[in-house]
mmCIF file of C-alpha atoms (C1' of nucleotides) in Angstrom:
data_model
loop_
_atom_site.group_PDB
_atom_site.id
_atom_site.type_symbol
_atom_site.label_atom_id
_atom_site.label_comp_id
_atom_site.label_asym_id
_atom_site.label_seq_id
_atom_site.Cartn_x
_atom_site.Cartn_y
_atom_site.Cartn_z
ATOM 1 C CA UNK U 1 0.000 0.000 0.000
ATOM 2 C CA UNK U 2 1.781 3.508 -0.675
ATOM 3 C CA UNK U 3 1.270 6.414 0.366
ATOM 4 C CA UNK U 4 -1.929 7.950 -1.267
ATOM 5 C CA UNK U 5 -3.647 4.899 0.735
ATOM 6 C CA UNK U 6 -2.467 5.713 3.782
ATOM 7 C CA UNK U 7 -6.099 6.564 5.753
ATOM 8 C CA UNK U 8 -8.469 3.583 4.360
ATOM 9 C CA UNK U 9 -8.410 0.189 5.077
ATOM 10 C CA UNK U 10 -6.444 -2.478 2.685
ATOM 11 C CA UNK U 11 -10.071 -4.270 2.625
ATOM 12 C CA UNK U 12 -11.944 -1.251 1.311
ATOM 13 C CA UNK U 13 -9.404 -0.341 -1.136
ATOM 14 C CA UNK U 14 -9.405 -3.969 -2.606
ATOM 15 C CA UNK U 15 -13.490 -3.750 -2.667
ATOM 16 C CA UNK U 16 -12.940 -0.138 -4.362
ATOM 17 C CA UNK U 17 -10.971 -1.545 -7.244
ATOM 18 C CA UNK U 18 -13.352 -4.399 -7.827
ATOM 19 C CA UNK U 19 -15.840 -1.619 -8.218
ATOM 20 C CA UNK U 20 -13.552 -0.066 -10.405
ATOM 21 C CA UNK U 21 -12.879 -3.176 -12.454
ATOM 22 C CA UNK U 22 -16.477 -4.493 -12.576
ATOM 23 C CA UNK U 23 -17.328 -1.148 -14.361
ATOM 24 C CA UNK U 24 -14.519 -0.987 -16.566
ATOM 25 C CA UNK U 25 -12.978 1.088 -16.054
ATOM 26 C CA UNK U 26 -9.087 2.059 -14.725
ATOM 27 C CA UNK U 27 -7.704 1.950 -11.455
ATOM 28 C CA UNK U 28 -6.087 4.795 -11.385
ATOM 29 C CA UNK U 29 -4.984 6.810 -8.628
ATOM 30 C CA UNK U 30 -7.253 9.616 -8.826
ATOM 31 C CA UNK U 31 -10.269 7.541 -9.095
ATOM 32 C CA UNK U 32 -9.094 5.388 -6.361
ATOM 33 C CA UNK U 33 -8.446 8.699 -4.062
ATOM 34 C CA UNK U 34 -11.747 10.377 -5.128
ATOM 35 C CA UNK U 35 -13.290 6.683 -4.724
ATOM 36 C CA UNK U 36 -12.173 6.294 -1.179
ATOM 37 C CA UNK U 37 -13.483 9.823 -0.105
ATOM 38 C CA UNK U 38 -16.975 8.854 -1.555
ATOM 39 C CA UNK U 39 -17.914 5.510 -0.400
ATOM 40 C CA UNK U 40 -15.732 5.229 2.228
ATOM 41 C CA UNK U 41 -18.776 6.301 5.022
ATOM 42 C CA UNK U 42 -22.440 5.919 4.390
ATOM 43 C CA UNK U 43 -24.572 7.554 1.763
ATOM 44 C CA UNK U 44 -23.661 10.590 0.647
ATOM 45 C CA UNK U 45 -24.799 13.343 -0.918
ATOM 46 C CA UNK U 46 -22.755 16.477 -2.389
ATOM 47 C CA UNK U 47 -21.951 18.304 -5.208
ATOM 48 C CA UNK U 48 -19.129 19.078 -7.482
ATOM 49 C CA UNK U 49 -17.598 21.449 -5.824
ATOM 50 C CA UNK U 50 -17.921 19.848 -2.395
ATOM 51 C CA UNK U 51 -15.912 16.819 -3.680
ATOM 52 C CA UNK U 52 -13.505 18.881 -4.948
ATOM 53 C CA UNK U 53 -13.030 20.552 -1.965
ATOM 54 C CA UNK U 54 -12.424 17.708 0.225
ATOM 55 C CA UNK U 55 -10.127 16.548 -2.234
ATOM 56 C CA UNK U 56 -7.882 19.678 -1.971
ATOM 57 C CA UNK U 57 -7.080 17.937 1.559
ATOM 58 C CA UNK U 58 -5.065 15.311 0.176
ATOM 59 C CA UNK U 59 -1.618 15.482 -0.617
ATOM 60 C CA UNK U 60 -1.901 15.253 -4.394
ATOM 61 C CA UNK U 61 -5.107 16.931 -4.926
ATOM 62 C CA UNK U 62 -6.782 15.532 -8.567
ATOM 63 C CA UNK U 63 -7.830 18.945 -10.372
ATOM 64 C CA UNK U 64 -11.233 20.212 -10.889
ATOM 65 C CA UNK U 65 -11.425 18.761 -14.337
ATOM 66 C CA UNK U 66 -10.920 15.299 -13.338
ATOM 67 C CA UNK U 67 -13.427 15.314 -10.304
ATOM 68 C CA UNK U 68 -15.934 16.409 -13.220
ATOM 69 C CA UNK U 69 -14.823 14.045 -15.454
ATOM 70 C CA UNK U 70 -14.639 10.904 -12.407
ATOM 71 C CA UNK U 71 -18.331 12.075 -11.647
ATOM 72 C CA UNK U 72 -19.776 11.695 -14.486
ATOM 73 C CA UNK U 73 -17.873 8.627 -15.225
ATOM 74 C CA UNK U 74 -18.999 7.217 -11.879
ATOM 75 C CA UNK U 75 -22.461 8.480 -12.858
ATOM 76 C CA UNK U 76 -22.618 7.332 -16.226
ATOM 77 C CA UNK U 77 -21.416 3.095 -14.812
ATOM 78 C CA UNK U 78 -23.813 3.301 -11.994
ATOM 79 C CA UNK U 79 -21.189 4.277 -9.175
ATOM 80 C CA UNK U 80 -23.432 7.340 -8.675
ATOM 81 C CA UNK U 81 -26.481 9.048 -9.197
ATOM 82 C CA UNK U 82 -26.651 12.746 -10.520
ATOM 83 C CA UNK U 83 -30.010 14.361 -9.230
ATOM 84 C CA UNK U 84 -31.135 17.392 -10.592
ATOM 85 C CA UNK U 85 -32.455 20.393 -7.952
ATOM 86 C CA UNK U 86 -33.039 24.176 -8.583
ATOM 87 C CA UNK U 87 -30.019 26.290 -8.824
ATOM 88 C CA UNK U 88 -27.149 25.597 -10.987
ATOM 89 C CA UNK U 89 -25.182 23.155 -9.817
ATOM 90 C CA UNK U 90 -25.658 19.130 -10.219
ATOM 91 C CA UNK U 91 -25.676 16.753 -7.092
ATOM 92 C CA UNK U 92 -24.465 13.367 -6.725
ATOM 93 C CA UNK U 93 -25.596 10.560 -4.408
ATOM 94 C CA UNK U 94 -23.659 7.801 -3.690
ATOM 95 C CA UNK U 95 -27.125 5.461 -3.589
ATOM 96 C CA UNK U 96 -28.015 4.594 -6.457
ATOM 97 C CA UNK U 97 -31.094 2.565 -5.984
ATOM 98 C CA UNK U 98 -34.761 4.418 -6.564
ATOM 99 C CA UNK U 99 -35.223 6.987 -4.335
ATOM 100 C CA UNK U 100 -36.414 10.129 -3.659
ATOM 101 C CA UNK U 101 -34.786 13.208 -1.627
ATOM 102 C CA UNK U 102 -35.773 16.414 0.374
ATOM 103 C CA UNK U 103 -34.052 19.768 -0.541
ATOM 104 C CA UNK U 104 -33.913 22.155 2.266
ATOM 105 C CA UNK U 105 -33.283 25.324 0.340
ATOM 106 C CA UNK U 106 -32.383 27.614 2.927
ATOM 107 C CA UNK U 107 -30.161 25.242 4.039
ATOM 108 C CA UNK U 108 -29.243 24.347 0.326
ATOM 109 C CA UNK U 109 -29.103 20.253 1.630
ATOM 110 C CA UNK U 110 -29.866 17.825 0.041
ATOM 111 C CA UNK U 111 -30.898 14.481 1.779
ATOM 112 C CA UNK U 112 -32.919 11.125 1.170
ATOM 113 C CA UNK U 113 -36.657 10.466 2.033
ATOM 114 C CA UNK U 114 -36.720 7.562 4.485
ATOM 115 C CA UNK U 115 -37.928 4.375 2.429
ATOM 116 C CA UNK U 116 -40.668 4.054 4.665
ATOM 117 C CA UNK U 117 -42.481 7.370 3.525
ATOM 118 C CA UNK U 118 -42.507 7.087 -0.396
ATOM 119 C CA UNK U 119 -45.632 5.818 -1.855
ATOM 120 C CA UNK U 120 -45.449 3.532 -5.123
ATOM 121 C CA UNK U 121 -45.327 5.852 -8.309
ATOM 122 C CA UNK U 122 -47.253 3.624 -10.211
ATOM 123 C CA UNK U 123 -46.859 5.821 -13.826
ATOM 124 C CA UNK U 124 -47.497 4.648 -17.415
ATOM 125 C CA UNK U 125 -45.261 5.865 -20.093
ATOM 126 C CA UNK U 126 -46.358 7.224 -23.072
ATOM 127 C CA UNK U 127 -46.391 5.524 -26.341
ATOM 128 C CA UNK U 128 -43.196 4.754 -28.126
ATOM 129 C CA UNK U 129 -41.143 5.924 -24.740
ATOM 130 C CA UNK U 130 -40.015 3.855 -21.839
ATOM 131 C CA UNK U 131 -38.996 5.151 -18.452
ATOM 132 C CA UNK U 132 -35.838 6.161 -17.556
ATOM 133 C CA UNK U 133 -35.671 7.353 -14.089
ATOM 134 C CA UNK U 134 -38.490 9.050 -11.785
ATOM 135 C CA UNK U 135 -37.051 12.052 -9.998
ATOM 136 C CA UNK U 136 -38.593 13.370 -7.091
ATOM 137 C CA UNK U 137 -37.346 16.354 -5.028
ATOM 138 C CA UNK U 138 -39.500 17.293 -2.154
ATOM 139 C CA UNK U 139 -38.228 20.983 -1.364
ATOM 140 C CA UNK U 140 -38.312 22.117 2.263
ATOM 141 C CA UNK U 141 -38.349 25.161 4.321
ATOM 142 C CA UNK U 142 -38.036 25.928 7.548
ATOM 143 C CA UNK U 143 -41.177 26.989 9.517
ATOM 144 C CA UNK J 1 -55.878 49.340 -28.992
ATOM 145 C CA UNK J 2 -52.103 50.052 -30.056
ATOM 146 C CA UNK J 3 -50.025 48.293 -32.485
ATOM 147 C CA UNK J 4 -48.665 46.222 -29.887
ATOM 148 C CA UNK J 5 -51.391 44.811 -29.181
ATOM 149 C CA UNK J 6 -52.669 43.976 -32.581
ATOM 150 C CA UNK J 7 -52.637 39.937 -32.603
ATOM 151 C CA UNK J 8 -54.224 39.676 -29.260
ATOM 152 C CA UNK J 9 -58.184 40.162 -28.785
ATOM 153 C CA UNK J 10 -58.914 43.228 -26.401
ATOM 154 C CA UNK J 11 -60.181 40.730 -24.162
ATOM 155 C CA UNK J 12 -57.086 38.994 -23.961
ATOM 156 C CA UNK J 13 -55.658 41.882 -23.262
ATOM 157 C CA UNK J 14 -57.626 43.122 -20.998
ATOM 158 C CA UNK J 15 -57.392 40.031 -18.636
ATOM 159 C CA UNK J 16 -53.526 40.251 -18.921
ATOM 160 C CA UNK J 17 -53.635 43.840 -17.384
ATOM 161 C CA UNK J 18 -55.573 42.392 -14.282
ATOM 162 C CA UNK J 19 -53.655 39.345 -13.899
ATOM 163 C CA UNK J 20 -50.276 41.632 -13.837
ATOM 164 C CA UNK J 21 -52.346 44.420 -11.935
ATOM 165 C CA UNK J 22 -53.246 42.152 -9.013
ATOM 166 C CA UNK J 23 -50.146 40.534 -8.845
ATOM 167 C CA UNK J 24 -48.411 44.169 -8.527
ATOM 168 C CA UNK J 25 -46.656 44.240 -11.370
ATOM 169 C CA UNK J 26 -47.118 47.631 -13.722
ATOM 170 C CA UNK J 27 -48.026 46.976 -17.848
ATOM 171 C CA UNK J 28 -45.190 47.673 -19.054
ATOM 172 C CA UNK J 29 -45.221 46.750 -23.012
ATOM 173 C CA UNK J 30 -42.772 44.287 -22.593
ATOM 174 C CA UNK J 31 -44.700 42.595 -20.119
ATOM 175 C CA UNK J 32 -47.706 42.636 -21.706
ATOM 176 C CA UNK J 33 -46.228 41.384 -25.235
ATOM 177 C CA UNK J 34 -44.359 38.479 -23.296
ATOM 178 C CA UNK J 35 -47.393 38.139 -21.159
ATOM 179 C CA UNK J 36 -49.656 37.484 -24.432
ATOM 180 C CA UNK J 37 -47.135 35.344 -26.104
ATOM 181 C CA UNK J 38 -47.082 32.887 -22.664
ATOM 182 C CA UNK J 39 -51.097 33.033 -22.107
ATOM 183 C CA UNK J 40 -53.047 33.365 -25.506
ATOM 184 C CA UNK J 41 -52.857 29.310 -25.729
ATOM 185 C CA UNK J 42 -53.243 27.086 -23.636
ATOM 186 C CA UNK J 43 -50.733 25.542 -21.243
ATOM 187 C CA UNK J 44 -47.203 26.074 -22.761
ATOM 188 C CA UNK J 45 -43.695 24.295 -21.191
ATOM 189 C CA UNK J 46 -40.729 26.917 -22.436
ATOM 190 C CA UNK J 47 -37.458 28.058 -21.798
ATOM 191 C CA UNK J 48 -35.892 31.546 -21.548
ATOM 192 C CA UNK J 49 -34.312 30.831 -24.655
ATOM 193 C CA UNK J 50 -37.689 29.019 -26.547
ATOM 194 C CA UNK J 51 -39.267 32.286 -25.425
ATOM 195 C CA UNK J 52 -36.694 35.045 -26.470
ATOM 196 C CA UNK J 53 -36.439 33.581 -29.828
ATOM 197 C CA UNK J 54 -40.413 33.841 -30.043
ATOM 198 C CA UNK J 55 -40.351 37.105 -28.354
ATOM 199 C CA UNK J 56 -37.738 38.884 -31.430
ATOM 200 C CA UNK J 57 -40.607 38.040 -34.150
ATOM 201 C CA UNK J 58 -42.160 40.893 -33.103
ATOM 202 C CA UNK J 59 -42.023 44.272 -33.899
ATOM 203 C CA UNK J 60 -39.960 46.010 -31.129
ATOM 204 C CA UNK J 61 -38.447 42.899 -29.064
ATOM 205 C CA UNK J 62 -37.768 42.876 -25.645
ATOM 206 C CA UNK J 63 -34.303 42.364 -24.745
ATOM 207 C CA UNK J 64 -32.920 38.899 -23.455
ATOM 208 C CA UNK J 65 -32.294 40.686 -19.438
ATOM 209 C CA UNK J 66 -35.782 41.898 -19.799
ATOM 210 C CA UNK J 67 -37.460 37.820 -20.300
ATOM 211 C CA UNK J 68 -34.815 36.603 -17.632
ATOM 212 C CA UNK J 69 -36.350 39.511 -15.896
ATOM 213 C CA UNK J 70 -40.123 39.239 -16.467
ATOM 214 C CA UNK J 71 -39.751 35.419 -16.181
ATOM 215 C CA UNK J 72 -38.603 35.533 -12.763
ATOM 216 C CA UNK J 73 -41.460 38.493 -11.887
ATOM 217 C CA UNK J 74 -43.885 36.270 -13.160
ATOM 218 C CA UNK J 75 -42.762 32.910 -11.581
ATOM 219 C CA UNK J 76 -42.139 35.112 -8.173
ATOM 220 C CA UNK J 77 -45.855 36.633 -8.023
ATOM 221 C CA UNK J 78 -47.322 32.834 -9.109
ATOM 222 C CA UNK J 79 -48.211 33.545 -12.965
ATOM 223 C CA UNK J 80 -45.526 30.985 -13.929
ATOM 224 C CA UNK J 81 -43.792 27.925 -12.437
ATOM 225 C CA UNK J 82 -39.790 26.789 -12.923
ATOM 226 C CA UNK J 83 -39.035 23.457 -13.069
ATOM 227 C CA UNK J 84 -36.009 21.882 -12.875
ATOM 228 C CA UNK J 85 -34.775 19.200 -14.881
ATOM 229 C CA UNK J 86 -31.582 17.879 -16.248
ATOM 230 C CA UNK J 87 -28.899 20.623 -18.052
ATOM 231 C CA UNK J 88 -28.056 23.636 -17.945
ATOM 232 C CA UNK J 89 -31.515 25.678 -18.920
ATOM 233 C CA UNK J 90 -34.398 26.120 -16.670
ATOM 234 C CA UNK J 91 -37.788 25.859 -17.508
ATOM 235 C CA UNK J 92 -40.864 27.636 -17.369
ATOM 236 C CA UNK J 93 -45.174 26.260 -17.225
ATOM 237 C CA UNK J 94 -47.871 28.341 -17.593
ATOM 238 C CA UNK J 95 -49.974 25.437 -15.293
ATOM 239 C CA UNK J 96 -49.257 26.720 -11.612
ATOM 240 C CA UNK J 97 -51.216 24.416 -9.690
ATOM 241 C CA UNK J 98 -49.614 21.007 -8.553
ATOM 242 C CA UNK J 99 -48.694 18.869 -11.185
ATOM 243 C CA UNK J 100 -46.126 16.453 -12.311
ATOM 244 C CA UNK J 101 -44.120 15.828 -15.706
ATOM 245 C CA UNK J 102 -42.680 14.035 -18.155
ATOM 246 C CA UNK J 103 -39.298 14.943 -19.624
ATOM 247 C CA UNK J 104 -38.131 13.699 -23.075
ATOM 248 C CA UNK J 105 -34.632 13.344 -22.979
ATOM 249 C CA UNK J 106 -33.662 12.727 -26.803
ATOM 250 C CA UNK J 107 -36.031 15.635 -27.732
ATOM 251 C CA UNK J 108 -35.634 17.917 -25.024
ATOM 252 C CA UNK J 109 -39.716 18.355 -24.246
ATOM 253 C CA UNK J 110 -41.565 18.417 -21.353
ATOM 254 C CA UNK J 111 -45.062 18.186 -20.930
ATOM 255 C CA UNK J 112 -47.631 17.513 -18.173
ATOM 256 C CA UNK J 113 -48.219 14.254 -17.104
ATOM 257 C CA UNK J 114 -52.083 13.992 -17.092
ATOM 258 C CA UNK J 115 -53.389 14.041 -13.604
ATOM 259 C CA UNK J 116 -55.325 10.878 -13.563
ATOM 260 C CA UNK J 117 -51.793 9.277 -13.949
ATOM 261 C CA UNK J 118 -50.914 10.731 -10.611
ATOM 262 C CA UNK J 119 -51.080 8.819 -7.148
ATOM 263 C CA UNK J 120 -51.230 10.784 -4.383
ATOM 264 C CA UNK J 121 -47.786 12.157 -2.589
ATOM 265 C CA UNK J 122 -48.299 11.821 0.708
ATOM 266 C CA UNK J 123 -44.798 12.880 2.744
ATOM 267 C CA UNK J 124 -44.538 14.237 5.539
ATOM 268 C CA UNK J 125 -41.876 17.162 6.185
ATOM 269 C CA UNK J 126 -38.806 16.787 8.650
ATOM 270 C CA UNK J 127 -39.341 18.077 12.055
ATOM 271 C CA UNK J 128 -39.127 22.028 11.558
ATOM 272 C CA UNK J 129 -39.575 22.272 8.363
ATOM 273 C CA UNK J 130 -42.908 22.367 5.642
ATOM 274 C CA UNK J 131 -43.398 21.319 2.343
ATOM 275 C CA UNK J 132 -42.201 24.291 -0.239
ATOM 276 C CA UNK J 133 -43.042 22.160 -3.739
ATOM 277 C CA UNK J 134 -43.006 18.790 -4.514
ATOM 278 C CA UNK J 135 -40.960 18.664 -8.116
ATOM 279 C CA UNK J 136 -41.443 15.021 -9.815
ATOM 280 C CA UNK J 137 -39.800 14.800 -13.552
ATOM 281 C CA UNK J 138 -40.415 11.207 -14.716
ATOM 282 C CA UNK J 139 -37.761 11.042 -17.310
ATOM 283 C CA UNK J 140 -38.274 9.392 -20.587
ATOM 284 C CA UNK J 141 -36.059 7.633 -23.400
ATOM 285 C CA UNK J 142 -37.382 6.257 -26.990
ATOM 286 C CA UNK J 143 -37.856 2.562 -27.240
ATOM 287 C "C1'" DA N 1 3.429 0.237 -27.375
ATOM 288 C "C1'" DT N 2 -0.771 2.267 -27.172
ATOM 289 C "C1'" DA N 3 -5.109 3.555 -25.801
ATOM 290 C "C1'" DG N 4 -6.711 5.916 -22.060
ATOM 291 C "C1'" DC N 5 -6.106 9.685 -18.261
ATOM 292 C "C1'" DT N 6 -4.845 13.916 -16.209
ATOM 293 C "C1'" DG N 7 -3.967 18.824 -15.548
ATOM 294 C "C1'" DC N 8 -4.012 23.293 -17.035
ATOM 295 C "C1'" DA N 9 -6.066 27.075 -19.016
ATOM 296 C "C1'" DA N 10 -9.168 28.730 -22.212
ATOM 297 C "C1'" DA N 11 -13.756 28.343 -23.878
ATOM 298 C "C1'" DT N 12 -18.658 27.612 -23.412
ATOM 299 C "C1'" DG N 13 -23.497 28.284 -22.246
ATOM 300 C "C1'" DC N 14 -26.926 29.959 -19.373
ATOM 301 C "C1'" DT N 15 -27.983 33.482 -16.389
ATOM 302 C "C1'" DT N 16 -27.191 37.773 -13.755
ATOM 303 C "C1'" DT N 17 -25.720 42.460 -13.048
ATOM 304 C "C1'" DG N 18 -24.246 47.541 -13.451
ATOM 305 C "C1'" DC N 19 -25.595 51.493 -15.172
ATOM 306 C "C1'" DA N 20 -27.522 55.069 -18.162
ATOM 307 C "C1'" DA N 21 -31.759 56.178 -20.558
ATOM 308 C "C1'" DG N 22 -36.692 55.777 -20.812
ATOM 309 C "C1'" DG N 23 -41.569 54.793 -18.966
ATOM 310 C "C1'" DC N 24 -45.472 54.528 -15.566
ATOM 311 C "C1'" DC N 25 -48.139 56.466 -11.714
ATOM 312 C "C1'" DG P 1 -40.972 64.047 -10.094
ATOM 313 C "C1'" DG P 2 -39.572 59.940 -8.523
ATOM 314 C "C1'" DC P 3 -39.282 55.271 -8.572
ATOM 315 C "C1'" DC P 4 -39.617 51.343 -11.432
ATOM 316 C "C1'" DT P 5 -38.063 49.148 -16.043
ATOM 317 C "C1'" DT P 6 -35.453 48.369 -19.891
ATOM 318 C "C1'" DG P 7 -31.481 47.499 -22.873
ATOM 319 C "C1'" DC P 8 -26.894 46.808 -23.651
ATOM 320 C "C1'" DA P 9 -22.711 44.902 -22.701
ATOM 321 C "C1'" DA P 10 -19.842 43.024 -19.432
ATOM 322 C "C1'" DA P 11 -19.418 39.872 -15.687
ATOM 323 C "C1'" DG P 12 -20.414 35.517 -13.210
ATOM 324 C "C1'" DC P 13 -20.618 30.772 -12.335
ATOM 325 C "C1'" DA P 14 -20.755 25.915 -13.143
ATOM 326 C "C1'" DT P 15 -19.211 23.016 -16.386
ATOM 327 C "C1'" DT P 16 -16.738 21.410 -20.640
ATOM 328 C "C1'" DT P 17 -13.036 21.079 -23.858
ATOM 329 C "C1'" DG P 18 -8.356 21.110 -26.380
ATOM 330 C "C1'" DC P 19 -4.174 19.553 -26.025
ATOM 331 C "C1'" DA P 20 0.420 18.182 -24.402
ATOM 332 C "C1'" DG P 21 2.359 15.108 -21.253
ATOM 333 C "C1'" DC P 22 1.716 10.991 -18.136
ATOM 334 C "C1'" DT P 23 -0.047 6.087 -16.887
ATOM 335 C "C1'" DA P 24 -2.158 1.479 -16.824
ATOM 336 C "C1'" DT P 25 -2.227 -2.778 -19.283
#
DNA sequence: ATAGCTGCAAATGCTTTGCAAGGCC
DNA sequence: GGCCTTGCAAAGCATTTGCAGCTAT
């Protein structure tokens, strides 16, 4: 292990290039840091320039234009989820299943919906088109 | 009537005045041209772009600031409603009330989803907080 | 060896803003 | 008259791209 590896687990490295390799796609070491900072913890949700942030923190930061380029590479091989909210910029979740989110806006956070509270979306496409994703964003403020 | 007003009935007109009078908002000309071009028909699903390029058929066109402008005075005082969908460009309904939608990706159109489609969203909002909107896009792809 | 990645900086596309001139009450 | 609007052009911001040099297989 060298030293970019230095503050994760050998185990969740290994599972993070089996990720990497079931997708596809190559291990390399700015995919494995910005990998690591992702999934390392529970579900997350942030945007762009959050990740790129964090990433700042490491010793050999990966530059702007390869945190949007991992995202949406991530994204597009089902490593992420990009959800669309009001404003400009794009967020990404780290769960990928169906699901749908609350957006406080003063707060600008954005956050799953317990499973337990989403009622079945039981919608019929139209003719000649097939579902691709239902996107819900419940938007919240505070009383 | 003034030449402004030529392709819209005086009744049309008329209504437009109140509907921007009890919102607040003074006739301008440039509101009342955009305001005819969004409300003549019936529901319409448009960008600031779709709109501008609409809006410079006519005779004296507003400038591009002055639909980002009136778009956002309109959606503000509840004549219009932004919706937020994949990319860069946001868009605009004339349908205020609560409503869901379809978005086709490969053509870029979105369009109500008719409401007998819709089951009933029934979430309840974090402690502290309250229910701003609820946004659903139900995204679509060709077969 | 070679196809794929990365970093930098410049470019892009949508949207917003500053400010001077014009319009509505 | 005085405040609100408009138009123009410049600025802003998130994101994308071109390209030369590096890296994984």
């Amino acid at each position: 292990m060298d030293a970019n590896q230095m503050n994760s687990t050998n185990d969740t490295v290994c599972k993070l290039r089996e990720k990497l390799a079931a997708a596809g796609l190559r291990p390399t070491r700015q995919r494995l840091e910005i990998g690591n900072l992702l999934f390392e913890s529970g579900d997350r949700h942030f945007t762009a320039e959050m990740l790129h942030a964090e990433a700042n923190r490491l010793r050999y930061p990966p530059s702007l234009a390869t945190v949007y380029n991992t995202l949406h590479l991530f994204a597009a091989h089902g490593l992420l989820r990009e959800i669309a909210v009001y404003g400009a910029k794009t967020w990404y979740d780290t769960k990928t299943g169906p699901h749908f989110h609350f957006y406080r806006e003063d707060r600008e956070e954005l956050f799953d919906i317990p499973d337990a509270l989403i009622p079945i979306l039981n919608i019929a496409a139209p003719e000649g088109t097939m579902i691709e994703a239902i996107d819900v964003v419940v938007r919240l403020r505070s009383i």
